[in-house]
PDB file of C-alpha atoms (C1' of nucleotides) in Angstrom:
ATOM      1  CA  UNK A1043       0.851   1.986   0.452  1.00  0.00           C
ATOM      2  CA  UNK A1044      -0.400   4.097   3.001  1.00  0.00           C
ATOM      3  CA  UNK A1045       1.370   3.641   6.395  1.00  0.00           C
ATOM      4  CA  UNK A1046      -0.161   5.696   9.303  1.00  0.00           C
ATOM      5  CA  UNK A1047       3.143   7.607  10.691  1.00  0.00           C
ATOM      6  CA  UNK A1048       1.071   8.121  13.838  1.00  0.00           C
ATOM      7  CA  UNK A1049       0.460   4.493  15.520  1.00  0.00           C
ATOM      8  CA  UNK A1050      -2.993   2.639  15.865  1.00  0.00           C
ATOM      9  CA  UNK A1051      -4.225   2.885  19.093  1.00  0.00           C
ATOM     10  CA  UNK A1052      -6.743   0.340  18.383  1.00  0.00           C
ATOM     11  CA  UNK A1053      -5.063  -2.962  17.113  1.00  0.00           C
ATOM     12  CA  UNK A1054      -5.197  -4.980  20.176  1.00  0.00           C
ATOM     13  CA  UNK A1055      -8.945  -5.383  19.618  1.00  0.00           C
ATOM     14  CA  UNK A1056      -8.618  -5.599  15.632  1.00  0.00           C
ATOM     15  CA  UNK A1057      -6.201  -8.593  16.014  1.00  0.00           C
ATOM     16  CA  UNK A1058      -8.796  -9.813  19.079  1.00  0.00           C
ATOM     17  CA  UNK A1059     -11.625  -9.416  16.283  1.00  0.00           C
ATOM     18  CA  UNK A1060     -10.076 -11.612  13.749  1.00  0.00           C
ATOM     19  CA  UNK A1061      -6.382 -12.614  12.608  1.00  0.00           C
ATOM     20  CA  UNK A1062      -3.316 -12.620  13.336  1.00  0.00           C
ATOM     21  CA  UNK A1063      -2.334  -9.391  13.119  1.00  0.00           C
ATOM     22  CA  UNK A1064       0.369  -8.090  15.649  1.00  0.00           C
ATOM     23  CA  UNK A1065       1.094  -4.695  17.155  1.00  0.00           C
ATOM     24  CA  UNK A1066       3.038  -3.641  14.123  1.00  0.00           C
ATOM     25  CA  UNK A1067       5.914  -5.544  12.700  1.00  0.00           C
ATOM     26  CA  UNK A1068       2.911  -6.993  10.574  1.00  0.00           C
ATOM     27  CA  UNK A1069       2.085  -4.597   9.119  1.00  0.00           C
ATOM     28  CA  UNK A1070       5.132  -3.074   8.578  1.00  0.00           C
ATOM     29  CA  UNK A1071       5.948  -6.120   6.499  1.00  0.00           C
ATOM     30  CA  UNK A1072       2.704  -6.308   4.815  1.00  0.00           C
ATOM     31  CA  UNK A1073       3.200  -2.324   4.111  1.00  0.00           C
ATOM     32  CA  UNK A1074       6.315  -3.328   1.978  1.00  0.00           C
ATOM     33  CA  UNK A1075       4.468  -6.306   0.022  1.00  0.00           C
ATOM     34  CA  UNK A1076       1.592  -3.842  -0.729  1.00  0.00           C
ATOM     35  CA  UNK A1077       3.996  -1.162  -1.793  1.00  0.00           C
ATOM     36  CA  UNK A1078       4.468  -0.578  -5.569  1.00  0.00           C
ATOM     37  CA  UNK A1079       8.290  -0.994  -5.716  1.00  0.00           C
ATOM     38  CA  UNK A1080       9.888  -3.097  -2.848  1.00  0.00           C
ATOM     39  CA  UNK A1081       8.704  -6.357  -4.046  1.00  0.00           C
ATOM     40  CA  UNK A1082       9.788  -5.732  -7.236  1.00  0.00           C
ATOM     41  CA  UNK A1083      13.560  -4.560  -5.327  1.00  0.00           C
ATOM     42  CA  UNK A1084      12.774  -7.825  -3.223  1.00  0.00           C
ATOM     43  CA  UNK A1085      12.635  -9.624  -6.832  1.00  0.00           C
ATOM     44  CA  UNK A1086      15.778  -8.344  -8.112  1.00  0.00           C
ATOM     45  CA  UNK A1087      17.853  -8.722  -5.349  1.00  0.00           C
ATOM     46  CA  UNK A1088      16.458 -12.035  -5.127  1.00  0.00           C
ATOM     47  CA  UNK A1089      18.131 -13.250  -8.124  1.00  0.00           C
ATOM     48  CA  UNK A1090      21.304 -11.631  -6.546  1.00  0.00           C
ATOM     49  CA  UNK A1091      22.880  -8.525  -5.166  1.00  0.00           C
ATOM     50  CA  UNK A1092      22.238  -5.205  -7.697  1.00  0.00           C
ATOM     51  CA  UNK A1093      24.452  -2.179  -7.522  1.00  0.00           C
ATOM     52  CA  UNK A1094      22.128   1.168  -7.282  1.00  0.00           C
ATOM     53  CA  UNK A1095      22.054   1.872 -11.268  1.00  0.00           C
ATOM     54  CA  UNK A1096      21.268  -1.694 -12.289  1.00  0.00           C
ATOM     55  CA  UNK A1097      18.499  -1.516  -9.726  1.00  0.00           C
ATOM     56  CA  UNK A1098      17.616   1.754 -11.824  1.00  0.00           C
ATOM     57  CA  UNK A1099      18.063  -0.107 -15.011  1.00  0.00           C
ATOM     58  CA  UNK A1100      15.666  -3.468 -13.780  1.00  0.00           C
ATOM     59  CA  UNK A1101      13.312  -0.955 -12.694  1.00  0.00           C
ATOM     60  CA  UNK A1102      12.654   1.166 -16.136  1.00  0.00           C
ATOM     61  CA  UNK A1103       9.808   3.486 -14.211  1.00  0.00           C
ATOM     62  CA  UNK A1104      10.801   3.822 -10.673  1.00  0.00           C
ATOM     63  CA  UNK A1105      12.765   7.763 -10.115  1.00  0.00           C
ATOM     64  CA  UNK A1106      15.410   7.717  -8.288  1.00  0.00           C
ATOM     65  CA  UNK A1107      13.740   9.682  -5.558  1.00  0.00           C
ATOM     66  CA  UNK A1108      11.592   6.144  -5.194  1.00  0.00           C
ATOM     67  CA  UNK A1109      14.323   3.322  -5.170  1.00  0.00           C
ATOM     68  CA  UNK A1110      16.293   5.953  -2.560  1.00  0.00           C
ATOM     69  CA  UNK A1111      13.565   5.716  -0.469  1.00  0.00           C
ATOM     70  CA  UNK A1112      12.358   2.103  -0.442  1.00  0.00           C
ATOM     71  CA  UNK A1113      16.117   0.731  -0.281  1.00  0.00           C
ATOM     72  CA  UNK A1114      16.088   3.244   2.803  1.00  0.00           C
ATOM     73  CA  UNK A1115      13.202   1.291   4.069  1.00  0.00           C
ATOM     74  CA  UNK A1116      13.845  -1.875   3.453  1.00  0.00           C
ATOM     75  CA  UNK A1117      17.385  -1.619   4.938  1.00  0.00           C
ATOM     76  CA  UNK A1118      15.753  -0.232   8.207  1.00  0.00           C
ATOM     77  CA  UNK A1119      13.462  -3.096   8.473  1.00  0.00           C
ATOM     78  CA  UNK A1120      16.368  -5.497   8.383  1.00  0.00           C
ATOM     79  CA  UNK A1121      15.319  -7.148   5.050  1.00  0.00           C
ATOM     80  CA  UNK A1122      18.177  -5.592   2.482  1.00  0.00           C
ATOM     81  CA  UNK A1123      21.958  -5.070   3.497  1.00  0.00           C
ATOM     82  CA  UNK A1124      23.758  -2.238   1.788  1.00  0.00           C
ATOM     83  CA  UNK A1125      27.890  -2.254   0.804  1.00  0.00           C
ATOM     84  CA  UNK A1126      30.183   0.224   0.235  1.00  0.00           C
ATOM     85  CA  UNK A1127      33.091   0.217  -2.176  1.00  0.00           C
ATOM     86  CA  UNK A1128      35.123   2.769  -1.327  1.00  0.00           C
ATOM     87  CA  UNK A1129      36.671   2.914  -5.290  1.00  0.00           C
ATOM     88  CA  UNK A1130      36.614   5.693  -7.407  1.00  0.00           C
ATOM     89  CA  UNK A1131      33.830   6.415  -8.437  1.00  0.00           C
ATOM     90  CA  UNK A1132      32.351   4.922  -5.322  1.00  0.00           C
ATOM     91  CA  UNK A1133      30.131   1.730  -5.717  1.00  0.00           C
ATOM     92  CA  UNK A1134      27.229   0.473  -3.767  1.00  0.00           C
ATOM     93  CA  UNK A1135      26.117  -2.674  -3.750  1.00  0.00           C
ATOM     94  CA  UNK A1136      22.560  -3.953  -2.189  1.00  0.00           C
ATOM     95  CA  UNK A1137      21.830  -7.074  -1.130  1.00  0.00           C
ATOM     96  CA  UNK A1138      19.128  -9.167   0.960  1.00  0.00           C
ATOM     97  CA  UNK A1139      20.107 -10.331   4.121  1.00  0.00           C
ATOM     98  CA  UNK A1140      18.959 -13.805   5.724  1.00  0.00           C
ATOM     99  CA  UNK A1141      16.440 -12.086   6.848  1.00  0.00           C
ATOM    100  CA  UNK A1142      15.380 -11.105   3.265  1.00  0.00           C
ATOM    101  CA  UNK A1143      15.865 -14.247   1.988  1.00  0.00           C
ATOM    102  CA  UNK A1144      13.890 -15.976   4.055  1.00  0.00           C
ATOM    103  CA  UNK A1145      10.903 -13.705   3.492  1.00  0.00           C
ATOM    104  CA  UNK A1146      11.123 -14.718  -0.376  1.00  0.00           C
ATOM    105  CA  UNK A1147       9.256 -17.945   0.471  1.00  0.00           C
ATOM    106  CA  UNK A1148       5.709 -16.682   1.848  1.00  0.00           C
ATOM    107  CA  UNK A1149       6.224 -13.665  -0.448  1.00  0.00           C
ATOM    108  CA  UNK A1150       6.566 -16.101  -3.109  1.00  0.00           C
ATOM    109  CA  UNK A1151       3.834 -18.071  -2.107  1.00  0.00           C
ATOM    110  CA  UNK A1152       1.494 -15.113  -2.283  1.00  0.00           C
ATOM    111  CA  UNK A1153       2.098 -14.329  -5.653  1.00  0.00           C
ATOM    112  CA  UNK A1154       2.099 -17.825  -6.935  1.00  0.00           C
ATOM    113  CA  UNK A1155      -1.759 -17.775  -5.815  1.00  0.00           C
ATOM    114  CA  UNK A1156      -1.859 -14.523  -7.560  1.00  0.00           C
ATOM    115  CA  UNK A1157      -0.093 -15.927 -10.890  1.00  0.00           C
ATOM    116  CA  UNK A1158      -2.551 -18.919 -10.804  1.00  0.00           C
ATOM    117  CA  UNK A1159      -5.403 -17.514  -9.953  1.00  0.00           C
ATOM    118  CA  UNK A1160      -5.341 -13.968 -11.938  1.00  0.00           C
ATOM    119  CA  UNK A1161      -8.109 -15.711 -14.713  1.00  0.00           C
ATOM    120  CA  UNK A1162     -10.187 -15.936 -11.971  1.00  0.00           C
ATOM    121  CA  UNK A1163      -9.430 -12.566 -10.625  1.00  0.00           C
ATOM    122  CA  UNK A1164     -10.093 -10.988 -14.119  1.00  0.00           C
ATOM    123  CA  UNK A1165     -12.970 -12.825 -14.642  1.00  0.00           C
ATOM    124  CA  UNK A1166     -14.287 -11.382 -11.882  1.00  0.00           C
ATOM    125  CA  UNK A1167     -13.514  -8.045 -12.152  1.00  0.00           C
ATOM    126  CA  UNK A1168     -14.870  -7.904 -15.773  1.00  0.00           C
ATOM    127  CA  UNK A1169     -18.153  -9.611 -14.462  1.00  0.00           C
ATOM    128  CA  UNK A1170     -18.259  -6.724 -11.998  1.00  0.00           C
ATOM    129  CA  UNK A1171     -17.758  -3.969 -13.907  1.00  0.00           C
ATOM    130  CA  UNK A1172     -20.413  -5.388 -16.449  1.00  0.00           C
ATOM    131  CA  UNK A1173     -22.897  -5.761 -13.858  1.00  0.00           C
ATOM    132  CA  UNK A1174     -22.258  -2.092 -12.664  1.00  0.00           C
ATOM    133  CA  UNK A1175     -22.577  -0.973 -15.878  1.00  0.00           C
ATOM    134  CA  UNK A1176     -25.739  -2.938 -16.278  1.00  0.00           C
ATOM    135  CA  UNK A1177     -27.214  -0.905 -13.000  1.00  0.00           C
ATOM    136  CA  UNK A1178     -25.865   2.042 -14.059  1.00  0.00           C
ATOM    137  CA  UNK A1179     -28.417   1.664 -17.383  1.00  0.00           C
ATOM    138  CA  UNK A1180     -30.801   0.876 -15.585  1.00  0.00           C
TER     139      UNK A1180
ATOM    140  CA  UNK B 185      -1.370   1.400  -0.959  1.00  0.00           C
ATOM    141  CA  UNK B 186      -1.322   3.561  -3.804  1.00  0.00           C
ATOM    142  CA  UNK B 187      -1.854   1.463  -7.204  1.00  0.00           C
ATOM    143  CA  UNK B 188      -1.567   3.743 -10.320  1.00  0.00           C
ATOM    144  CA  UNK B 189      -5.125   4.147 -12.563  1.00  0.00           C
ATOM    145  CA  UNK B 190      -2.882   4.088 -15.193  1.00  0.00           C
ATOM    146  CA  UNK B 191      -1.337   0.634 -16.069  1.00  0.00           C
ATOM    147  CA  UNK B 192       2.546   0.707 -16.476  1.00  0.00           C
ATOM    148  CA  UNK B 193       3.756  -0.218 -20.023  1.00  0.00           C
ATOM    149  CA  UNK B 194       7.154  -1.457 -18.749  1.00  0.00           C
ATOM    150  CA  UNK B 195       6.210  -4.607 -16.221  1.00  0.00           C
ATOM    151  CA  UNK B 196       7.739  -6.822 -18.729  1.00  0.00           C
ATOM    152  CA  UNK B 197      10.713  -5.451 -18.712  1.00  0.00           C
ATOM    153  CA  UNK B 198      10.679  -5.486 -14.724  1.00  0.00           C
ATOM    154  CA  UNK B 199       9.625  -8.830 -14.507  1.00  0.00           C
ATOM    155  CA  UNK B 200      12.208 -10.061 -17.034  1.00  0.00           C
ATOM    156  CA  UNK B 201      14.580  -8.126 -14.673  1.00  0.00           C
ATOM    157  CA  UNK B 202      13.828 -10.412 -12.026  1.00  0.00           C
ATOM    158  CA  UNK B 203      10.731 -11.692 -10.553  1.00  0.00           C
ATOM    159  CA  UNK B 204       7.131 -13.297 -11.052  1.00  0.00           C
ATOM    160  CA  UNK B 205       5.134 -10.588 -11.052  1.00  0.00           C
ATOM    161  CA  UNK B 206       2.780 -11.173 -13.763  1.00  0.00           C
ATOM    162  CA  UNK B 207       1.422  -8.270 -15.943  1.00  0.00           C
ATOM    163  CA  UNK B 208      -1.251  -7.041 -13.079  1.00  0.00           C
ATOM    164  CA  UNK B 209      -3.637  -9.340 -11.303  1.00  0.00           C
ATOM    165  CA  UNK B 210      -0.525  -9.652  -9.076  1.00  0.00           C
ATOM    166  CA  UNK B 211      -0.421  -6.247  -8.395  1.00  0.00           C
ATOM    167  CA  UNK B 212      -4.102  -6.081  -7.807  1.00  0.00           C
ATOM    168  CA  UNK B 213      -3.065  -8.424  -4.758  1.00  0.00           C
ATOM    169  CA  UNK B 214      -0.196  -7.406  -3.284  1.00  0.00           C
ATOM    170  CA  UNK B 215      -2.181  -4.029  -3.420  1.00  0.00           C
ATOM    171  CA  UNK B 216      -5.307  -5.640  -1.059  1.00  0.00           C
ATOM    172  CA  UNK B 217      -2.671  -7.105   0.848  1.00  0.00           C
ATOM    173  CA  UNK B 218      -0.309  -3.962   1.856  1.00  0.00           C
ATOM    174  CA  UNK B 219      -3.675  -2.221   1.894  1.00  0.00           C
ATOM    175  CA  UNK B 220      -4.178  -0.756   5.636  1.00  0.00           C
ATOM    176  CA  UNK B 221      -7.679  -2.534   6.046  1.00  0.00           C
ATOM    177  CA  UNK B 222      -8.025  -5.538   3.381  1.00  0.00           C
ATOM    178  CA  UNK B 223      -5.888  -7.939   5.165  1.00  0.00           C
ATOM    179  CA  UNK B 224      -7.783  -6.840   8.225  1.00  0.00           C
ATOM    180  CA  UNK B 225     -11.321  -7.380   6.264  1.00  0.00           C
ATOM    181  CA  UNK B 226     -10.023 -10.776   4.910  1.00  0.00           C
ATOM    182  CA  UNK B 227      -8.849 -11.836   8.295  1.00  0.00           C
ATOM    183  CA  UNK B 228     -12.272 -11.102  10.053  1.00  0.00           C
ATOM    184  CA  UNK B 229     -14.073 -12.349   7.054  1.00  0.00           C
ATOM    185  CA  UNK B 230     -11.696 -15.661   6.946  1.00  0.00           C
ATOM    186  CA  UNK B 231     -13.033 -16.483  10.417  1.00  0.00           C
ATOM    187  CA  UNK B 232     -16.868 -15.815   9.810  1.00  0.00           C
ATOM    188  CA  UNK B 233     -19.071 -14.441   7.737  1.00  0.00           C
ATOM    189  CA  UNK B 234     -20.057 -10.647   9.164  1.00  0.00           C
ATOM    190  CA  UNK B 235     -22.769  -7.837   8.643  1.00  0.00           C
ATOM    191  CA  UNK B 236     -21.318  -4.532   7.774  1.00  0.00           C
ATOM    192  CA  UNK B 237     -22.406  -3.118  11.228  1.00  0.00           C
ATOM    193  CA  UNK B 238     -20.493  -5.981  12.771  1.00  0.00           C
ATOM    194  CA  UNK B 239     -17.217  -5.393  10.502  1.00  0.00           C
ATOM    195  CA  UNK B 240     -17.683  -1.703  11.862  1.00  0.00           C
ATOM    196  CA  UNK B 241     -17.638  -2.656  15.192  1.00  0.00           C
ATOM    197  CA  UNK B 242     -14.609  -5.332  14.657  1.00  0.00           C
ATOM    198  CA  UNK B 243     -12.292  -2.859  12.878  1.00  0.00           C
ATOM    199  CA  UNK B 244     -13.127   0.365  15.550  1.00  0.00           C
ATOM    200  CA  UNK B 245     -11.008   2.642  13.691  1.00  0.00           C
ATOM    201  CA  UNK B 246     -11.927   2.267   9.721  1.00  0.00           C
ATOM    202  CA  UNK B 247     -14.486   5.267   8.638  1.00  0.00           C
ATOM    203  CA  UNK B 248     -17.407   4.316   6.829  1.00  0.00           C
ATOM    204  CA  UNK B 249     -16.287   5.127   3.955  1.00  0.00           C
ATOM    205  CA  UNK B 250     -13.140   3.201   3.742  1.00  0.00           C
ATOM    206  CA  UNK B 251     -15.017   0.283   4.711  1.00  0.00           C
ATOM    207  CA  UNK B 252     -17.809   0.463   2.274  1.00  0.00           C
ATOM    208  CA  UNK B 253     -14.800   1.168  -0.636  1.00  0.00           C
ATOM    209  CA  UNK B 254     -12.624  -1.294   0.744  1.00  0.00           C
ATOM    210  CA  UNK B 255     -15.770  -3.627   0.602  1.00  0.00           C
ATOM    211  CA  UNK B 256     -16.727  -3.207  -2.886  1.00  0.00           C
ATOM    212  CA  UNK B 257     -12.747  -3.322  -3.908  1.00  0.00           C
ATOM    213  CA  UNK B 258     -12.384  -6.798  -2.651  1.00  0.00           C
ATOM    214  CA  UNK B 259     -15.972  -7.749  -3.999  1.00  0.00           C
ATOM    215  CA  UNK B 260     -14.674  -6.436  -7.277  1.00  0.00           C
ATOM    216  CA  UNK B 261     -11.574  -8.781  -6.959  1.00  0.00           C
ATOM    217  CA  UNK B 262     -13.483 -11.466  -6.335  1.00  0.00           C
ATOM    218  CA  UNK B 263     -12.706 -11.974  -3.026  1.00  0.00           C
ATOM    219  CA  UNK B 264     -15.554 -11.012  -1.206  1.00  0.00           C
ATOM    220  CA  UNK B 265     -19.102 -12.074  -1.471  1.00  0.00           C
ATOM    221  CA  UNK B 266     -21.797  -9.830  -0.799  1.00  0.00           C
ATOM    222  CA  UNK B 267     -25.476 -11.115   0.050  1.00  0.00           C
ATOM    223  CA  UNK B 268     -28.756  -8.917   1.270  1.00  0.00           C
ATOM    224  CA  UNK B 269     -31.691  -9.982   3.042  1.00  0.00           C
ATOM    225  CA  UNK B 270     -34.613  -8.335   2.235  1.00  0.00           C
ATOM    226  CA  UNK B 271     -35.703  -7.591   5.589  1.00  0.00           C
ATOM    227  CA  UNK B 272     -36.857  -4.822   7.471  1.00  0.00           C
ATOM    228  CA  UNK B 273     -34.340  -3.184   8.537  1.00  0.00           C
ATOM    229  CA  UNK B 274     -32.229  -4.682   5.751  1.00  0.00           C
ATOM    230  CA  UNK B 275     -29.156  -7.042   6.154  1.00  0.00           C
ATOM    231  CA  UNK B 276     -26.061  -7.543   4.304  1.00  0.00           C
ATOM    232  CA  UNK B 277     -24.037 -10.296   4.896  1.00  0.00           C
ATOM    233  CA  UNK B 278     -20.213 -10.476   3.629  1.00  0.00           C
ATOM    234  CA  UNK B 279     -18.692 -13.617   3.450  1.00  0.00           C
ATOM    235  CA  UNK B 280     -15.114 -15.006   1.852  1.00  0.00           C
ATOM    236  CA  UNK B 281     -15.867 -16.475  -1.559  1.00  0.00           C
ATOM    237  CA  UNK B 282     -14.065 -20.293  -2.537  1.00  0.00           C
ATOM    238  CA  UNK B 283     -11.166 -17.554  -3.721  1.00  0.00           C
ATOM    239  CA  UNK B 284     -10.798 -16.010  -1.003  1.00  0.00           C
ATOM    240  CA  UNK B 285     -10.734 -18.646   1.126  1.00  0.00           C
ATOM    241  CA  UNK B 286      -7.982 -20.169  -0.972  1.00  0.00           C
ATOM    242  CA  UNK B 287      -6.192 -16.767  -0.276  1.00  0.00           C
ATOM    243  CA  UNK B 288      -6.443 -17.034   3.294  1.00  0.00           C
ATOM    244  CA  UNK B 289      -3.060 -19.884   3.691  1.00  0.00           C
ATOM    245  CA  UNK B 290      -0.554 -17.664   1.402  1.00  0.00           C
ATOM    246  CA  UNK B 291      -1.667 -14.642   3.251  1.00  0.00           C
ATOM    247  CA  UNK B 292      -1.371 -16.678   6.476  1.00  0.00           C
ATOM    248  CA  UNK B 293       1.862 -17.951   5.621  1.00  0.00           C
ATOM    249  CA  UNK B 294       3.525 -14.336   4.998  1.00  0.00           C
ATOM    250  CA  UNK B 295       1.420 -12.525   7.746  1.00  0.00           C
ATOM    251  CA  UNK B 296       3.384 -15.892   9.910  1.00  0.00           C
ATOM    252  CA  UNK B 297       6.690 -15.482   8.662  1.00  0.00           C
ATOM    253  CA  UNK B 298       6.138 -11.626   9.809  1.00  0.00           C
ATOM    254  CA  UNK B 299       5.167 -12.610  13.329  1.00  0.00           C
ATOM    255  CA  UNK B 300       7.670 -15.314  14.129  1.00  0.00           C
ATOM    256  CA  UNK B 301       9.982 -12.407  12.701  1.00  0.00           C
ATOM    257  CA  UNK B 302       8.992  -9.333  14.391  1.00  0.00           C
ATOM    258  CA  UNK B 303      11.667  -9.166  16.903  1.00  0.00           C
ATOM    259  CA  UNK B 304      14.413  -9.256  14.374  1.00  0.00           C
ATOM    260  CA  UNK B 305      12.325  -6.232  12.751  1.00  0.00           C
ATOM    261  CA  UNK B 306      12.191  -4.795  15.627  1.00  0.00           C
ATOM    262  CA  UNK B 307      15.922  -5.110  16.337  1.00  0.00           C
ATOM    263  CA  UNK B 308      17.043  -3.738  12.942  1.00  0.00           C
ATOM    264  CA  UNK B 309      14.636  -0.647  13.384  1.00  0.00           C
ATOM    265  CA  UNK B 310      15.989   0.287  16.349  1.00  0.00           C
ATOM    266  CA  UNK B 311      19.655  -0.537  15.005  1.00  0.00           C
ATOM    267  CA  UNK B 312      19.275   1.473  11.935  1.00  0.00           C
ATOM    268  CA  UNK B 313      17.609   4.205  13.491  1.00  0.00           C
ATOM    269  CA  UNK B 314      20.186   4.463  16.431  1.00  0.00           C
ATOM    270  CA  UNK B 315      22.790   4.483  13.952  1.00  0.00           C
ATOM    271  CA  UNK B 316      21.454   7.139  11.450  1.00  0.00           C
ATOM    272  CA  UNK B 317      20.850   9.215  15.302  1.00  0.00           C
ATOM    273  CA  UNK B 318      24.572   8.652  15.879  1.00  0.00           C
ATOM    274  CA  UNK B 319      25.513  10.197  12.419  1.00  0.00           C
ATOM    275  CA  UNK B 320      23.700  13.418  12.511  1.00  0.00           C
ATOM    276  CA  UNK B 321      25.727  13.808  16.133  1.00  0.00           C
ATOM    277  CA  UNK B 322      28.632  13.362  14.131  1.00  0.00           C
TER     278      UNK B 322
ATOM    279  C1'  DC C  47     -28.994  -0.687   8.987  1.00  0.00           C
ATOM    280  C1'  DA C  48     -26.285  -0.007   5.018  1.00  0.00           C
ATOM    281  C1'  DG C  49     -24.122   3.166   2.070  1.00  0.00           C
ATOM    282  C1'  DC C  50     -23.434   7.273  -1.168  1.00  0.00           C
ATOM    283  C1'  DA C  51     -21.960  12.297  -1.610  1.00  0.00           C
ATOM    284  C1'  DT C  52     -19.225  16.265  -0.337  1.00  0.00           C
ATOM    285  C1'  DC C  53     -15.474  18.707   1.723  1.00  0.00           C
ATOM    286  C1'  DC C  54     -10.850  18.900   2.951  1.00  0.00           C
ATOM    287  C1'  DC C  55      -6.255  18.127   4.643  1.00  0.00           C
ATOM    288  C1'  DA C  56      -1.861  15.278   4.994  1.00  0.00           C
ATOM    289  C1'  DG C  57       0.986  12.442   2.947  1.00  0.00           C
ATOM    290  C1'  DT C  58       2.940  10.055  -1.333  1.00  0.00           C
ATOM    291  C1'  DG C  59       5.446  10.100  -5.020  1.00  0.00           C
ATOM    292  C1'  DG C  60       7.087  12.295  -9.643  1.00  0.00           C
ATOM    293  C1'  DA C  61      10.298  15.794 -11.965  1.00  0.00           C
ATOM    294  C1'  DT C  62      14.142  18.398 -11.605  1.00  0.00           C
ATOM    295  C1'  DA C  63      18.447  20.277  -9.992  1.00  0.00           C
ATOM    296  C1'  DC C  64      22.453  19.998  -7.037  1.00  0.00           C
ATOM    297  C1'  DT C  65      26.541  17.438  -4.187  1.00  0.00           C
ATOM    298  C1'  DG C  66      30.366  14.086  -2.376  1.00  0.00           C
TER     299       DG C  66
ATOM    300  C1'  DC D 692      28.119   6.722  -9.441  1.00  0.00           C
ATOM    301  C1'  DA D 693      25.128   7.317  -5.675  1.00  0.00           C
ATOM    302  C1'  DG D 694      22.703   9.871  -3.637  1.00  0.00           C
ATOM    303  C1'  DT D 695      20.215  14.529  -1.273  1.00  0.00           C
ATOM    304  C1'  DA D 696      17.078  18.591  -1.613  1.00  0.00           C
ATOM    305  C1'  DT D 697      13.203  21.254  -3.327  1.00  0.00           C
ATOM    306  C1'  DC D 698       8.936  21.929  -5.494  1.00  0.00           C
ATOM    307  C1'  DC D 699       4.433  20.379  -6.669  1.00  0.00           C
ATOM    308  C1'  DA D 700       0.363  17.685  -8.330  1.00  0.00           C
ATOM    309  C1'  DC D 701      -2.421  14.035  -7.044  1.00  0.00           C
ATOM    310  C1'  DT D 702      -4.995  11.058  -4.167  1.00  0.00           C
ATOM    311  C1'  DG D 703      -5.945   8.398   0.014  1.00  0.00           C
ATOM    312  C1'  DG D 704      -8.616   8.674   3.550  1.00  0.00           C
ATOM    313  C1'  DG D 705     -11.031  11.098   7.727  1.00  0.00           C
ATOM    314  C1'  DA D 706     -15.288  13.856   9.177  1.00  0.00           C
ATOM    315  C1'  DT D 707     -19.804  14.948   8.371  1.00  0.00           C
ATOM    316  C1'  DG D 708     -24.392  14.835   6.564  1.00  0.00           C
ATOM    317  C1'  DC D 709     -28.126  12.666   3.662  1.00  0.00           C
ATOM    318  C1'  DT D 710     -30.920   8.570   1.545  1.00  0.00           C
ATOM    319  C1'  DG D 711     -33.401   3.945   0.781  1.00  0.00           C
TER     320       DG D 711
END
DNA sequence: CAGCATCCCAGTGGATACTG
DNA sequence: CAGTATCCACTGGGATGCTG
């Protein structure tokens, strides 16, 4: 996702206009559910703590450059804790915190609506696009 | 949020590795929900129906354009309803469909667990970032 | 009023190469 | 092994102007 570095000045009167949106930490959250790769981190660590290559090897398509970054990010917002072996050769291990875990519930919730409702979501995107396509003749 | 035109071949794989996200209709969600002005749309929507002027006016800083695509994105999901009275000058209402509303309490639930949690957020921010400050002294 | 088209810049994220 | 650094292509999204 897209995550204005510069704040919104404006938010107070969004949130006014509608939901519960608050100054930031919302978003912030909702930045890391939208983005492609930290719920699929979120996932993984989940089931239990990853070391940085089996994180690499669970998630086939994300660079390195990517899973750097997002573990970066999700560290900073308090959700994922990072340890340090100091062996040789060094090992890292990354793991949620309680704050992490407890944010697998709602998270969870969301995409269990997703899961049961993706027919519906299909069907509607195909009825879309068929009725665009219909205009478009037209 | 930045979803990729092109699907990824490998989601099995990922989602084997460790979590429920289903081939892509859950994508397609978490993508309206990290998106900068869905959640906002949904939220404003969720409490009443609204004309696009009125949307406009509720979300100050969205341009135009973003609203009109972000519009026709969740209209395509099947989220959003879409209705125009032929009057002069003409109207277009927007309005949560029976899906959408059933979004509304997962979304609610996570945007929730965000709020009630922003302060730890907000702690760990200002911890990490105080710390990384400390090591570039160093 | 509602919304499409064009232009354009900043930021995101991929590939690659290098380090402790 | 676990990153960091550089380069670069792509696109998200703002501003502006036009149409039904």
């Amino acid at each position: 996702m897209t995550m204005p570095s510069s704040p919104l000045k404006s938010w107070p009167e969004i949130q006014a206009a509608g939901f519960s949106l608050e100054n930031c930490p919302v978003r912030d959250v909702l930045g890391h559910v939208g983005d492609k790769w930290s719920t699929l981190i979120l996932g993984a660590l989940g089931k239990r703590a990853h070391r940085f290559g089996e994180l690499r090897r669970a998630l086939p398509d994300i660079s390195q450059r990517m899973l750097t970054q997002t573990l970066r990010d999700l560290r900073r917002t308090g959700l994922v804790a990072r340890e340090v072996f100091p062996t040789v050769p060094p090992g890292v291990e990354y793991s949620l915190t309680p704050l992490g875990r407890s944010m697998i519930a709602p998270l969870a919730a969301l995409t269990a609506w997703a899961e049961s409702n993706h027919a519906a979501i299909r069907a509607a995107r195909a009825d879309f696009d068929r009725a665009e396509e219909e205009a478009r003749a037209a």
